[in-house]
Amino acid sequence: MSREEARELRRRPAAEPVLDAEEEIDLARYASAVAARWWLLLLGLVAGVVVGYLLSVGGAEVYRAQALIYLGDPLAPSGARVSTSATSISSLRELVTAEASVRRAAAASDLRPARVRSGIFLQQVSGGTARTTGQPSLVNVGVRGEAPGRVAAAANELARIAVADLSRYVNAKIRSLEGQIA
């Protein structure tokens, strides 16, 4: 294309679209195309039914076991409430997802550690928040999995681990008071 032709194209006004133009839709052509390949529609329907059935039958049932634990309200020797990280949900999460805790729960439940680790969850119970510290005091420690008995054993073991670790101060206080009584 020469320079003069390019200039001429730039000078020409753009063709205006025809707004009143009607476009016909040939439904008969589409219907005949579908009728000629009816077996593709039937094949897609059958494949969808088969896949849906296999997914509904083949899916494993997931069980959920949980143990409710009370984190307590930490008190100073004077009786005043203390905000401590030992009773926070993040420290509890670190404790129950620690490798040693996962291995103990796996051994107690005959599950593989990877299954226990992937199924662990913590859930704060609504209304279970201490008023002064704002930290949760009631927490569900649980495990999700396919075997109901084994999942329950793993959840109970994780709860035992959490209670044993979080109650060190309380146990020391009880021993001290028992010593004073004796």
JSON list of C-alpha atoms in Angstrom, two decimals, residues 91 115 119 175:
[
{"chain": "A", "resi": 91, "resn": "SER", "atom": "CA", "xyz": [-0.38, -21.80, 72.21]},
{"chain": "A", "resi": 115, "resn": "ARG", "atom": "CA", "xyz": [-3.81, -38.74, 59.07]},
{"chain": "A", "resi": 119, "resn": "GLY", "atom": "CA", "xyz": [-7.44, -33.95, 60.66]},
{"chain": "A", "resi": 175, "resn": "ARG", "atom": "CA", "xyz": [0.76, -30.18, 95.69]}
]
